PDB file of C-alpha atoms in Angstrom:
ATOM      1  CA  MET A   1      15.240 -26.392 -20.065  1.00 84.00           C
ATOM      2  CA  ALA A   2      17.128 -24.863 -17.088  1.00 95.00           C
ATOM      3  CA  VAL A   3      16.254 -25.016 -13.412  1.00 97.00           C
ATOM      4  CA  ARG A   4      15.739 -21.594 -11.930  1.00 98.00           C
ATOM      5  CA  ALA A   5      14.879 -20.304  -8.471  1.00 98.00           C
ATOM      6  CA  VAL A   6      12.261 -17.627  -7.920  1.00 97.00           C
ATOM      7  CA  ARG A   7      12.049 -15.723  -4.609  1.00 96.00           C
ATOM      8  CA  GLY A   8       9.190 -13.796  -3.110  1.00 97.00           C
ATOM      9  CA  ALA A   9       7.600 -12.626   0.092  1.00 97.00           C
ATOM     10  CA  VAL A  10       4.400 -10.999   1.424  1.00 98.00           C
ATOM     11  CA  GLN A  11       3.589  -9.397   4.733  1.00 97.00           C
ATOM     12  CA  LEU A  12       0.268 -10.343   6.291  1.00 98.00           C
ATOM     13  CA  GLU A  13      -1.818  -7.748   8.098  1.00 97.00           C
ATOM     14  CA  ARG A  14      -3.110 -10.372  10.604  1.00 97.00           C
ATOM     15  CA  ASP A  15      -2.562 -13.965  11.531  1.00 98.00           C
ATOM     16  CA  GLU A  16      -5.807 -15.546  10.222  1.00 98.00           C
ATOM     17  CA  ALA A  17      -6.052 -18.649   8.025  1.00 97.00           C
ATOM     18  CA  GLY A  18      -8.309 -17.053   5.355  1.00 97.00           C
ATOM     19  CA  HIS A  19      -6.097 -13.925   5.133  1.00 98.00           C
ATOM     20  CA  MET A  20      -2.997 -16.090   4.842  1.00 98.00           C
ATOM     21  CA  ALA A  21      -4.540 -18.114   2.020  1.00 97.00           C
ATOM     22  CA  GLU A  22      -5.490 -15.012   0.142  1.00 98.00           C
ATOM     23  CA  ARG A  23      -2.179 -13.244   0.452  1.00 98.00           C
ATOM     24  CA  VAL A  24      -0.070 -16.320  -0.236  1.00 98.00           C
ATOM     25  CA  GLY A  25      -2.296 -17.076  -3.183  1.00 97.00           C
ATOM     26  CA  ASP A  26      -1.709 -13.541  -4.449  1.00 98.00           C
ATOM     27  CA  LEU A  27       2.083 -14.083  -4.082  1.00 98.00           C
ATOM     28  CA  LEU A  28       2.105 -17.398  -5.841  1.00 98.00           C
ATOM     29  CA  THR A  29      -0.168 -16.025  -8.671  1.00 97.00           C
ATOM     30  CA  ALA A  30       2.216 -13.119  -9.189  1.00 97.00           C
ATOM     31  CA  VAL A  31       5.263 -15.324  -9.202  1.00 97.00           C
ATOM     32  CA  LEU A  32       3.766 -17.449 -11.949  1.00 97.00           C
ATOM     33  CA  GLU A  33       2.381 -14.551 -13.954  1.00 97.00           C
ATOM     34  CA  ARG A  34       5.377 -12.295 -13.872  1.00 96.00           C
ATOM     35  CA  ASN A  35       7.633 -15.119 -14.960  1.00 97.00           C
ATOM     36  CA  GLY A  36       5.412 -16.586 -17.661  1.00 97.00           C
ATOM     37  CA  LEU A  37       5.079 -19.877 -15.707  1.00 97.00           C
ATOM     38  CA  THR A  38       2.323 -22.409 -15.276  1.00 96.00           C
ATOM     39  CA  ALA A  39       1.870 -24.970 -12.531  1.00 95.00           C
ATOM     40  CA  ASP A  40       3.498 -27.549 -14.786  1.00 96.00           C
ATOM     41  CA  ASP A  41       6.774 -25.551 -14.688  1.00 97.00           C
ATOM     42  CA  LEU A  42       7.012 -25.883 -10.883  1.00 98.00           C
ATOM     43  CA  ILE A  43       9.475 -28.404  -9.508  1.00 98.00           C
ATOM     44  CA  SER A  44       9.091 -27.587  -5.806  1.00 98.00           C
ATOM     45  CA  VAL A  45       8.203 -24.768  -3.540  1.00 98.00           C
ATOM     46  CA  TRP A  46       9.654 -23.895  -0.078  1.00 98.00           C
ATOM     47  CA  PHE A  47       7.772 -21.533   2.255  1.00 98.00           C
ATOM     48  CA  THR A  48       8.958 -19.960   5.426  1.00 98.00           C
ATOM     49  CA  ALA A  49       6.828 -18.053   7.858  1.00 98.00           C
ATOM     50  CA  THR A  50       7.834 -15.809  10.672  1.00 98.00           C
ATOM     51  CA  PRO A  51       7.390 -17.301  14.177  1.00 98.00           C
ATOM     52  CA  ASP A  52       4.372 -15.039  14.851  1.00 98.00           C
ATOM     53  CA  LEU A  53       2.245 -16.816  12.194  1.00 98.00           C
ATOM     54  CA  HIS A  54       0.263 -19.790  13.581  1.00 97.00           C
ATOM     55  CA  SER A  55      -3.070 -19.888  11.833  1.00 97.00           C
ATOM     56  CA  ASP A  56      -2.248 -22.168   8.938  1.00 97.00           C
ATOM     57  CA  PHE A  57       0.453 -23.614   6.705  1.00 97.00           C
ATOM     58  CA  PRO A  58       1.390 -21.296   3.744  1.00 97.00           C
ATOM     59  CA  ALA A  59       1.471 -24.488   1.662  1.00 97.00           C
ATOM     60  CA  ALA A  60      -2.283 -24.799   2.172  1.00 97.00           C
ATOM     61  CA  ALA A  61      -2.777 -21.755  -0.052  1.00 95.00           C
ATOM     62  CA  ALA A  62      -0.845 -23.426  -2.863  1.00 96.00           C
ATOM     63  CA  ARG A  63      -3.064 -26.531  -2.545  1.00 96.00           C
ATOM     64  CA  GLY A  64      -6.079 -24.237  -2.686  1.00 94.00           C
ATOM     65  CA  LEU A  65      -4.780 -22.808  -6.017  1.00 93.00           C
ATOM     66  CA  GLY A  66      -4.725 -26.374  -7.379  1.00 94.00           C
ATOM     67  CA  LEU A  67      -1.032 -27.134  -6.969  1.00 95.00           C
ATOM     68  CA  VAL A  68      -1.817 -30.705  -5.891  1.00 94.00           C
ATOM     69  CA  ASP A  69       1.127 -32.593  -7.400  1.00 96.00           C
ATOM     70  CA  VAL A  70       3.935 -30.110  -6.638  1.00 97.00           C
ATOM     71  CA  PRO A  71       6.173 -30.927  -3.716  1.00 98.00           C
ATOM     72  CA  LEU A  72       5.708 -28.261  -0.964  1.00 98.00           C
ATOM     73  CA  ILE A  73       7.317 -27.744   2.363  1.00 98.00           C
ATOM     74  CA  CYS A  74       6.980 -25.182   5.146  1.00 98.00           C
ATOM     75  CA  ALA A  75       9.504 -24.105   7.737  1.00 98.00           C
ATOM     76  CA  GLN A  76       9.824 -21.402  10.377  1.00 98.00           C
ATOM     77  CA  GLU A  77      11.866 -18.396   9.568  1.00 97.00           C
ATOM     78  CA  LEU A  78      14.643 -17.411  12.038  1.00 96.00           C
ATOM     79  CA  ASP A  79      13.359 -15.332  15.025  1.00 95.00           C
ATOM     80  CA  VAL A  80      15.680 -12.407  14.559  1.00 95.00           C
ATOM     81  CA  GLU A  81      15.133  -9.293  16.764  1.00 95.00           C
ATOM     82  CA  GLY A  82      13.771  -6.395  14.732  1.00 94.00           C
ATOM     83  CA  ALA A  83      12.788  -8.505  11.740  1.00 94.00           C
ATOM     84  CA  MET A  84       9.613  -7.654   9.819  1.00 96.00           C
ATOM     85  CA  PRO A  85       6.659  -9.427  11.451  1.00 97.00           C
ATOM     86  CA  ARG A  86       4.023 -11.724   9.805  1.00 98.00           C
ATOM     87  CA  VAL A  87       6.005 -12.477   6.649  1.00 98.00           C
ATOM     88  CA  VAL A  88       5.688 -15.503   4.397  1.00 98.00           C
ATOM     89  CA  ARG A  89       8.568 -16.116   2.082  1.00 98.00           C
ATOM     90  CA  VAL A  90       8.636 -18.411  -0.947  1.00 98.00           C
ATOM     91  CA  LEU A  91      11.472 -20.046  -2.870  1.00 98.00           C
ATOM     92  CA  ALA A  92      10.082 -21.732  -5.954  1.00 98.00           C
ATOM     93  CA  HIS A  93      12.253 -24.082  -8.156  1.00 98.00           C
ATOM     94  CA  VAL A  94      11.044 -23.980 -11.680  1.00 98.00           C
ATOM     95  CA  GLU A  95      11.883 -25.187 -15.216  1.00 97.00           C
ATOM     96  CA  SER A  96      12.398 -22.155 -17.465  1.00 97.00           C
ATOM     97  CA  ASP A  97      14.286 -21.035 -20.532  1.00 95.00           C
ATOM     98  CA  THR A  98      14.443 -17.549 -18.981  1.00 95.00           C
ATOM     99  CA  PRO A  99      18.034 -16.529 -18.161  1.00 96.00           C
ATOM    100  CA  ARG A 100      18.752 -16.140 -14.433  1.00 93.00           C
ATOM    101  CA  THR A 101      18.894 -12.357 -14.853  1.00 93.00           C
ATOM    102  CA  GLY A 102      15.471 -12.364 -16.442  1.00 95.00           C
ATOM    103  CA  ILE A 103      13.692 -13.972 -13.425  1.00 96.00           C
ATOM    104  CA  SER A 104      11.202 -11.647 -11.670  1.00 95.00           C
ATOM    105  CA  HIS A 105      11.347 -11.976  -7.884  1.00 95.00           C
ATOM    106  CA  VAL A 106       8.099 -10.881  -6.304  1.00 96.00           C
ATOM    107  CA  TYR A 107       7.826  -9.001  -3.010  1.00 95.00           C
ATOM    108  CA  LEU A 108       4.307  -7.657  -2.347  1.00 95.00           C
ATOM    109  CA  GLY A 109       3.285  -4.782  -0.185  1.00 89.00           C
ATOM    110  CA  ALA A 110       5.514  -3.918   2.710  1.00 90.00           C
ATOM    111  CA  ALA A 111       7.685  -6.990   2.066  1.00 91.00           C
ATOM    112  CA  ALA A 112       9.238  -5.087  -0.913  1.00 86.00           C
ATOM    113  CA  GLY A 113      11.349  -3.413   1.678  1.00 85.00           C
ATOM    114  CA  LEU A 114      13.063  -6.796   2.405  1.00 83.00           C
ATOM    115  CA  ARG A 115      14.884  -6.934  -0.852  1.00 75.00           C
ATOM    116  CA  LYS A 116      14.934  -3.623  -2.618  1.00 67.00           C
ATOM    117  CA  ASP A 117      17.764  -4.914  -4.697  1.00 71.00           C
ATOM    118  CA  ILE A 118      15.688  -7.610  -6.421  1.00 63.00           C
ATOM    119  CA  ALA A 119      12.047  -6.770  -5.786  1.00 52.00           C
ATOM    120  CA  GLN A 120      10.113  -6.179  -9.022  1.00 54.00           C
TER     121      GLN A 120
END
């Protein structure tokens, strides 16, 4: 079984904990479903959030989905002028037999504009 990395992002409409949990939950669910993965395939997950998000940790959404034994970490995204606001990004390390070229990276809603080259 190979180790693969899956990228994704979602833009929030507002900085509220419940909204963050919902949208990050949608993102993680889509990452798993589109790549035929289960929670047992996850090695670790990194989250970044833009500096304008303060209401909660994105990792809290993962815990809410039942990912209780997966190492998670959150960090702040660089504060670059002109960058898309209210974005949570994810980098999941997974065990998968899928070739690197077959991995589906997931960019939901307006965040699809961040990586048009790999967004599915």
